[in-house]
mmCIF file of C-alpha atoms in Angstrom:
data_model
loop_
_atom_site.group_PDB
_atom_site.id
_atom_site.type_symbol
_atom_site.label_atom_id
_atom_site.label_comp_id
_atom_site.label_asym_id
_atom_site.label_seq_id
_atom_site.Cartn_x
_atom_site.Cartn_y
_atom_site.Cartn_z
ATOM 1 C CA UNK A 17 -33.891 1.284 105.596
ATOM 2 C CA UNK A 18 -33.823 2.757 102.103
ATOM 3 C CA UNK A 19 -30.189 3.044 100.536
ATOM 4 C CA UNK A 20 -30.270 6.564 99.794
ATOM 5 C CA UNK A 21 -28.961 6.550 95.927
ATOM 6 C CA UNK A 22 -29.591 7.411 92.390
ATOM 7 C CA UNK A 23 -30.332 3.601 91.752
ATOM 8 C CA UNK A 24 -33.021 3.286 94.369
ATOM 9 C CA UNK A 25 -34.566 6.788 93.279
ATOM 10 C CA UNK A 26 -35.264 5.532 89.784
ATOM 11 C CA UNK A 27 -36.349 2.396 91.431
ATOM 12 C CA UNK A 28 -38.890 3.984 93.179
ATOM 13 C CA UNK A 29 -40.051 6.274 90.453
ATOM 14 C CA UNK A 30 -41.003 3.140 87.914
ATOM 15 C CA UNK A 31 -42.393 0.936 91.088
ATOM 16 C CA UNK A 32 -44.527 4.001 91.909
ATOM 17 C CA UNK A 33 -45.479 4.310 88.166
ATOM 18 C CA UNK A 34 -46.273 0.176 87.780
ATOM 19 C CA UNK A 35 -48.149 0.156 90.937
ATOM 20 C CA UNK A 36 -51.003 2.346 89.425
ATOM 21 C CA UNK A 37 -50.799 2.700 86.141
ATOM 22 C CA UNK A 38 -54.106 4.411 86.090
ATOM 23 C CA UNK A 39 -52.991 7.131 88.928
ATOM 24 C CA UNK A 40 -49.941 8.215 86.648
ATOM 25 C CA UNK A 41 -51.494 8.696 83.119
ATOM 26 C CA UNK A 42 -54.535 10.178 84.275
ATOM 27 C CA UNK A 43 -52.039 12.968 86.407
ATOM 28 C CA UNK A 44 -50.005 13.153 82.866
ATOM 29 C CA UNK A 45 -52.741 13.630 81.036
ATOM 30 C CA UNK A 46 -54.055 16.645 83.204
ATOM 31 C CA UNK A 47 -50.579 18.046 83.413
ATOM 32 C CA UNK A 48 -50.792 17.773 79.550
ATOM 33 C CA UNK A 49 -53.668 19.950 79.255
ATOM 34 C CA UNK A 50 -52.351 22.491 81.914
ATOM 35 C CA UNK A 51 -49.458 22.608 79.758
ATOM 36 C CA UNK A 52 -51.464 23.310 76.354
ATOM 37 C CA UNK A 53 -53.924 26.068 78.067
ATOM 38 C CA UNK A 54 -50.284 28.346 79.694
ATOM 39 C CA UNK A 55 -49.610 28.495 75.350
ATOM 40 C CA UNK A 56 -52.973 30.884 75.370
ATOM 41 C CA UNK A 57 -52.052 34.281 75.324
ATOM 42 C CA UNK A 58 -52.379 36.425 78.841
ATOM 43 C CA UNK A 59 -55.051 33.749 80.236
ATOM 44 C CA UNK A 60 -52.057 31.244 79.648
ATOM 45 C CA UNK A 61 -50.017 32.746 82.431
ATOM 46 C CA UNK A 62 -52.600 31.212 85.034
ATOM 47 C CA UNK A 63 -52.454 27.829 83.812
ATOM 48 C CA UNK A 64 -48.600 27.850 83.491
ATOM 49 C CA UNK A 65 -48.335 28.762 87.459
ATOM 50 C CA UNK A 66 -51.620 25.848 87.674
ATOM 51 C CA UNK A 67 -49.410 23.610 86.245
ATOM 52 C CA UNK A 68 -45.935 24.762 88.165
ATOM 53 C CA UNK A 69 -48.164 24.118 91.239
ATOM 54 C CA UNK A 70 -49.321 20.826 90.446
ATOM 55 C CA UNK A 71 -46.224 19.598 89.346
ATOM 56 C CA UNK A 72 -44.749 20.304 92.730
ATOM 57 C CA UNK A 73 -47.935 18.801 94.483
ATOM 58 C CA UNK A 74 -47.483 15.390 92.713
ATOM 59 C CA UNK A 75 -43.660 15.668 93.961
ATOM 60 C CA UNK A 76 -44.797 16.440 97.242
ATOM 61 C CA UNK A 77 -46.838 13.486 97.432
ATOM 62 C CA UNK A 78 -44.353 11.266 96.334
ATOM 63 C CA UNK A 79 -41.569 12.784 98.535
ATOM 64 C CA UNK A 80 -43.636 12.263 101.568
ATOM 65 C CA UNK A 81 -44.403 8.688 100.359
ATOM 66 C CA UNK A 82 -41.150 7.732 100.354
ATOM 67 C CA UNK A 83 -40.076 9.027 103.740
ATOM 68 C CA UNK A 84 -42.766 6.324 105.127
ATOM 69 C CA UNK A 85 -41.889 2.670 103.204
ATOM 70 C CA UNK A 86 -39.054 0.810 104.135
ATOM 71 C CA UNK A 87 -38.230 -0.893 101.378
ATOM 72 C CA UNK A 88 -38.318 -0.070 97.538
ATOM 73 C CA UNK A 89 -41.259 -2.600 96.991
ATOM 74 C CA UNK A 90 -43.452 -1.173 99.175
ATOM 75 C CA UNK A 91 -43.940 2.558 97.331
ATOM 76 C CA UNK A 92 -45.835 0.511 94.620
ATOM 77 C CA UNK A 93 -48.334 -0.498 97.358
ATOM 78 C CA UNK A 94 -48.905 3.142 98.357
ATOM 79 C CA UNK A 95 -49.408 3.579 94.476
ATOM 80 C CA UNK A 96 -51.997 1.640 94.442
ATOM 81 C CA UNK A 97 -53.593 3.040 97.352
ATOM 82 C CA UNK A 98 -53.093 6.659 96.015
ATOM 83 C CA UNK A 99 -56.528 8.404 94.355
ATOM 84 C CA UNK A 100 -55.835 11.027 91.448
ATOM 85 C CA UNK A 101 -57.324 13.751 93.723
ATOM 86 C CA UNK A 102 -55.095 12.955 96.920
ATOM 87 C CA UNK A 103 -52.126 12.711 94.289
ATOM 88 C CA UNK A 104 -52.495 16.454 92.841
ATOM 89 C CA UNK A 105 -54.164 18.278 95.917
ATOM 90 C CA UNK A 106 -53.711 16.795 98.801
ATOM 91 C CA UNK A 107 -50.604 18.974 99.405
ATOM 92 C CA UNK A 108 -51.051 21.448 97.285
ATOM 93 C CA UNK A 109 -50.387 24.243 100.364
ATOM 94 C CA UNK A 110 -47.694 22.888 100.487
ATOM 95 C CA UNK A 111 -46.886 23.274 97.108
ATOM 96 C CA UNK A 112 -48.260 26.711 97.043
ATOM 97 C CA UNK A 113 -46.250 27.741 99.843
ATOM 98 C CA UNK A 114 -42.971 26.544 98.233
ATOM 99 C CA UNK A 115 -43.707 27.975 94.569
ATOM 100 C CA UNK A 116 -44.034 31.406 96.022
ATOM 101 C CA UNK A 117 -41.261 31.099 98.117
ATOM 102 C CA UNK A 118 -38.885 30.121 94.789
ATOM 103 C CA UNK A 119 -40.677 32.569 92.347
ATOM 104 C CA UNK A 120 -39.707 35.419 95.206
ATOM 105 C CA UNK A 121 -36.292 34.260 95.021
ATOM 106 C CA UNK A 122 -35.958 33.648 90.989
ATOM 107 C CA UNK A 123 -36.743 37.675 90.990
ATOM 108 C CA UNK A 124 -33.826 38.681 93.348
ATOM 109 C CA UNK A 125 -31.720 36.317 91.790
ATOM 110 C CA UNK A 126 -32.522 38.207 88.278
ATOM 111 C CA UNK A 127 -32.325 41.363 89.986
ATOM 112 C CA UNK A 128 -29.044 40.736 91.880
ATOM 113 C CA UNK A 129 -27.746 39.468 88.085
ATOM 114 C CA UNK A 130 -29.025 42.479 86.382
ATOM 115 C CA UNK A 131 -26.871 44.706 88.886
ATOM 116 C CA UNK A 132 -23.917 42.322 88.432
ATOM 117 C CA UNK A 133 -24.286 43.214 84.449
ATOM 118 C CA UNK A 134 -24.498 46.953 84.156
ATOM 119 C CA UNK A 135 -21.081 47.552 84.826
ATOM 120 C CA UNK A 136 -20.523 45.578 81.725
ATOM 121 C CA UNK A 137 -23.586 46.171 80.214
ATOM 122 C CA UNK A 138 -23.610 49.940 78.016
ATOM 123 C CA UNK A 139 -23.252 48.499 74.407
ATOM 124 C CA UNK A 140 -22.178 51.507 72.312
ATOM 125 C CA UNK A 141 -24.033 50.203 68.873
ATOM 126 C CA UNK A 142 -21.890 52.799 67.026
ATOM 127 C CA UNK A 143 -18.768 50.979 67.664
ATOM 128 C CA UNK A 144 -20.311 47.433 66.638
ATOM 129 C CA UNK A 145 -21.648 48.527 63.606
ATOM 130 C CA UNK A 146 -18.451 48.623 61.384
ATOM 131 C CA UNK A 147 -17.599 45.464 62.633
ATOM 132 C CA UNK A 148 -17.945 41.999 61.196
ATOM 133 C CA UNK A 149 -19.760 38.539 62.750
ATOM 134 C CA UNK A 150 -16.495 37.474 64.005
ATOM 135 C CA UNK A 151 -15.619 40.759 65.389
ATOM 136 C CA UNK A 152 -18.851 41.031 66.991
ATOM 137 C CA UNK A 153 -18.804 37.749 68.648
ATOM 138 C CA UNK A 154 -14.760 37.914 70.006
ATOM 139 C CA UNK A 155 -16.079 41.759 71.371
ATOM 140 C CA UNK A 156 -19.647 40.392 73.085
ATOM 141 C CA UNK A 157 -18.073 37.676 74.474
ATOM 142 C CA UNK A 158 -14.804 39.254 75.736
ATOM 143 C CA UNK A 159 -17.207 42.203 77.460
ATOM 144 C CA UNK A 160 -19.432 40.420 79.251
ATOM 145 C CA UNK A 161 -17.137 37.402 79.797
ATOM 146 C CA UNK A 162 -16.788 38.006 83.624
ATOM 147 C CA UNK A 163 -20.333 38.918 84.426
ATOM 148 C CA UNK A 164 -21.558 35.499 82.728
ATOM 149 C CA UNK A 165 -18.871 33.406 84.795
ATOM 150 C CA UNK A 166 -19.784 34.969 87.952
ATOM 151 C CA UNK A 167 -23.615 34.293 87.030
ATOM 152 C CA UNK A 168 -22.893 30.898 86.154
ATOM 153 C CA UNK A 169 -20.763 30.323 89.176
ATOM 154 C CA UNK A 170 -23.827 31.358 91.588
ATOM 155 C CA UNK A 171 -26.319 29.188 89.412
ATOM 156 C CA UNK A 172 -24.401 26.356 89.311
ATOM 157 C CA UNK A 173 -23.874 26.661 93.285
ATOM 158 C CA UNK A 174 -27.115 27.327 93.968
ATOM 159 C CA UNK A 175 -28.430 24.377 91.893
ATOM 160 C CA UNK A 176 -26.269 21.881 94.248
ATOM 161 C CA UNK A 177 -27.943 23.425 96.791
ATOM 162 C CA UNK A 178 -31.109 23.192 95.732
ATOM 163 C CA UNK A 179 -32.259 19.220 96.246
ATOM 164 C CA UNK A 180 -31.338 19.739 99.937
ATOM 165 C CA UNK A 181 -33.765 23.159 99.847
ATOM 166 C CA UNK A 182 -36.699 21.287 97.703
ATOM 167 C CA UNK A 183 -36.355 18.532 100.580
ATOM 168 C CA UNK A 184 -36.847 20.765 103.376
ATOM 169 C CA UNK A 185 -40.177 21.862 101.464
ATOM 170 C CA UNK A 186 -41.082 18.510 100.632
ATOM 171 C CA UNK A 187 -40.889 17.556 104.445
ATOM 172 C CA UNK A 188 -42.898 21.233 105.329
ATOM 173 C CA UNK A 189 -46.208 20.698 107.273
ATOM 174 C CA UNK A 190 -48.043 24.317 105.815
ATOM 175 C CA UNK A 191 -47.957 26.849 103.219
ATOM 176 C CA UNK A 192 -46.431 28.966 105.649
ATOM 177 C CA UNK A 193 -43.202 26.078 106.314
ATOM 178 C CA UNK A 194 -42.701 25.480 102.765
ATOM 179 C CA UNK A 195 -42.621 29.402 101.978
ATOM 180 C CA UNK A 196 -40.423 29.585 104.684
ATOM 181 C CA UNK A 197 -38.103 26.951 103.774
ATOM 182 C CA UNK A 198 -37.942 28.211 100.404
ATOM 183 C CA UNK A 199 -35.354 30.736 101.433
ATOM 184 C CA UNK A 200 -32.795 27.951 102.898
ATOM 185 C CA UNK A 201 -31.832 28.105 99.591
ATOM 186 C CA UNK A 202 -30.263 31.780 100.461
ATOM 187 C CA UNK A 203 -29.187 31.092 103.750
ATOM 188 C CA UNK A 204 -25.127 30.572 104.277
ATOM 189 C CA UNK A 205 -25.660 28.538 107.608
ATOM 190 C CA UNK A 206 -27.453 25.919 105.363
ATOM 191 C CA UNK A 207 -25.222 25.476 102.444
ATOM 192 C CA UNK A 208 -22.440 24.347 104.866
ATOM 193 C CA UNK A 209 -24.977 21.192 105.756
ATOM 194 C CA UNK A 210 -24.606 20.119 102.390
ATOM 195 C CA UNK A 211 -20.586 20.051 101.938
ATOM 196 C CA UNK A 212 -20.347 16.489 102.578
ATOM 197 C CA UNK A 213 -18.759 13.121 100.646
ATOM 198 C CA UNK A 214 -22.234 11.394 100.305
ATOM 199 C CA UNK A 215 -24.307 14.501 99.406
ATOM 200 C CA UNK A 216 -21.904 15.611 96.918
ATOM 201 C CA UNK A 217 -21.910 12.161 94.858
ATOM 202 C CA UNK A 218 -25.418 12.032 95.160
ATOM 203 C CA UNK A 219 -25.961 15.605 93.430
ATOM 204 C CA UNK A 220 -23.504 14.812 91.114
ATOM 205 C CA UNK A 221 -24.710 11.661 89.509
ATOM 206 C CA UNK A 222 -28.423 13.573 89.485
ATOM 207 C CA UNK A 223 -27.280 16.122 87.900
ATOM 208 C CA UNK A 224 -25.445 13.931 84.953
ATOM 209 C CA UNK A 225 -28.891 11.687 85.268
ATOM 210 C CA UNK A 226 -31.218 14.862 85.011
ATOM 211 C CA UNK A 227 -29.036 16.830 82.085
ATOM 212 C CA UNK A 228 -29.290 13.162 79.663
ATOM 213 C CA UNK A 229 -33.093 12.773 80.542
ATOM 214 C CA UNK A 230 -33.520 16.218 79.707
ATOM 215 C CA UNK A 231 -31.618 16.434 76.609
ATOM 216 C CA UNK A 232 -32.958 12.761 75.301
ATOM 217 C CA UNK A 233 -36.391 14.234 76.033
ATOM 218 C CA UNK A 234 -36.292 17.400 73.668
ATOM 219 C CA UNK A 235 -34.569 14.850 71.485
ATOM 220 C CA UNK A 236 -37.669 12.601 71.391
ATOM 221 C CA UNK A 237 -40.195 15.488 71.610
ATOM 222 C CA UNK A 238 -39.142 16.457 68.112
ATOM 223 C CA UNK A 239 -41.262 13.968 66.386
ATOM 224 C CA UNK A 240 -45.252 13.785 66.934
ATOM 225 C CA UNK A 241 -44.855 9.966 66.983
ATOM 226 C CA UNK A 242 -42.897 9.779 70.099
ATOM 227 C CA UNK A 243 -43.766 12.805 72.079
ATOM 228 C CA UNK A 244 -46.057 11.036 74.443
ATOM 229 C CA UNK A 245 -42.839 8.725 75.464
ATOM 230 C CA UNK A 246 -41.282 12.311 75.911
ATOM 231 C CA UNK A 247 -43.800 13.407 78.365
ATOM 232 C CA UNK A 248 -44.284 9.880 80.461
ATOM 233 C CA UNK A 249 -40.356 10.340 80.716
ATOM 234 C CA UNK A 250 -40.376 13.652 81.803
ATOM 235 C CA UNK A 251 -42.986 12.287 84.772
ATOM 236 C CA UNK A 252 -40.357 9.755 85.469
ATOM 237 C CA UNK A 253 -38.113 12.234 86.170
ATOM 238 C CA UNK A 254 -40.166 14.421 87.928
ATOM 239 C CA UNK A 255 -40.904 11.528 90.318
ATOM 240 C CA UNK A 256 -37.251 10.826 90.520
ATOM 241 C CA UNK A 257 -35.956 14.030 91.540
ATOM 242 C CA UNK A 258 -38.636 14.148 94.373
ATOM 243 C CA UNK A 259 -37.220 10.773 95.680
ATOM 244 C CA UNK A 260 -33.085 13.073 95.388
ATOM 245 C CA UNK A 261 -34.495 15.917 96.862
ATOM 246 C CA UNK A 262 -35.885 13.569 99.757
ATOM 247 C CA UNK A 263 -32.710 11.602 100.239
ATOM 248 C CA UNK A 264 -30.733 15.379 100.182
ATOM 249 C CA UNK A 265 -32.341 16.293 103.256
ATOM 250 C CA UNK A 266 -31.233 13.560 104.866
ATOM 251 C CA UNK A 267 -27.733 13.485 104.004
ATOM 252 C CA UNK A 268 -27.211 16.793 105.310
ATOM 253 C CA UNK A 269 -24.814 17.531 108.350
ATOM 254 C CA UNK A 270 -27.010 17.569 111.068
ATOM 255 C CA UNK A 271 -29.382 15.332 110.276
ATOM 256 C CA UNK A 272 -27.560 11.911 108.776
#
């Protein structure tokens, strides 16, 4: 059996990657495109949730692949089994099912902080105006202060949550499961599977992992020269988390 850790989830993201070389770069280099058609104005919209779509699909794929090997080696063989068109559609409902379900919940979630705000939120622009940058800054932050702590408290709770909630997708059968399971992420009865020793150091270290990738990413994506090393280690990642999100699931309560 698999030890369910950070370790063997970057293990299995590079032995997936080595296995087919060809499989990877040739997804990349679609999600690449994808990515450069969203920047077109109105039409770009469609490619961006295209690409969202995708993007899930290939971690679908991956999640599912790891549920079945037994040992870390063995994902590179299912690599290199893998063809490009299995790899970015063959779950795609799947995929479908759960982006809807998450863009449907990214609304509340705005709309539930936009009503948390306008208590806070009337900015008389008369008063600002006589005052200076400092002044300005000490005044915005001090009025909307507790809004932004309770938003960040519900983000930030919701984000530990949410490898557990992407798992439960990743394991879905239909559009129709995934959509469905989407909304765990909501659900009260579900966060208390997660408040566990293992689950919690596991979503810790990810998070750490995910915020350097992230951050070393933007860092490299800076420069023309190195921006394709940006992108394969953004893929990395991507293949990564869907390995976390797998292993979440199965650290929760009722189902270790």
């Amino acid at each position: 059996m698999i030890e369910k850790s950070n370790i063997t989830a970057m293990k299995l993201s590079i032995n997936f990657f080595k296995g087919n070389y060809a499989l990877s770069f040739g997804a990349l280099a679609i999600l690449v495109v994808l990515l450069i058609f969203s920047a077109i104005p109105i039409l770009g919209i469609i490619f961006a949730i295209f690409y969202s779509i995708l993007s899930l699909s290939i971690q679908i794929y991956f999640g599912k692949s790891v549920n079945e090997i037994e040992t870390i080696d063995e994902i590179a063989t299912k690599a290199s089994e893998t063809k490009i068109a299995d790899f970015l559609t063959k779950y795609l409902s799947i995929a479908s099912g759960g982006f809807l379900g998450l863009f449907f919940i990214a609304l509340l979630l705005f709309f539930i902080f936009f009503i948390i705000s306008i208590p806070f939120g009337a900015i008389n622009m008369q008063y600002f105006s006589n005052m200076n940058s400092n002044q300005l800054m000490f005044e915005m932050a001090t009025q909307y202060s507790i809004p932004s702590i309770i938003i960040l408290l519900i983000i930030g709770f919701l984000l530990y949550v949410f490898p557990a909630v992407f798992g439960k997708i990743i394991f879905s059968e239909n559009f129709n499961e995934a959509f469905k399971n989407s909304f765990l992420l909501l659900n009260p009865k579900f966060w208390k599977k997660t408040f566990n020793k293992e689950y919690f150091i596991l979503i810790f270290i990810w998070s750490i992992i995910v915020t350097f990738v992230y951050i070393f990413s933007i860092l490299l994506s800076s420069t023309f020269i190195l921006l394709p090393v940006a992108l394969l280690l953004l893929y990395l990642l991507s293949l990564y988390n869907a390995a976390i999100y797998v292993f979440a699931k199965e650290l929760l309560i009722d189902e270790k």
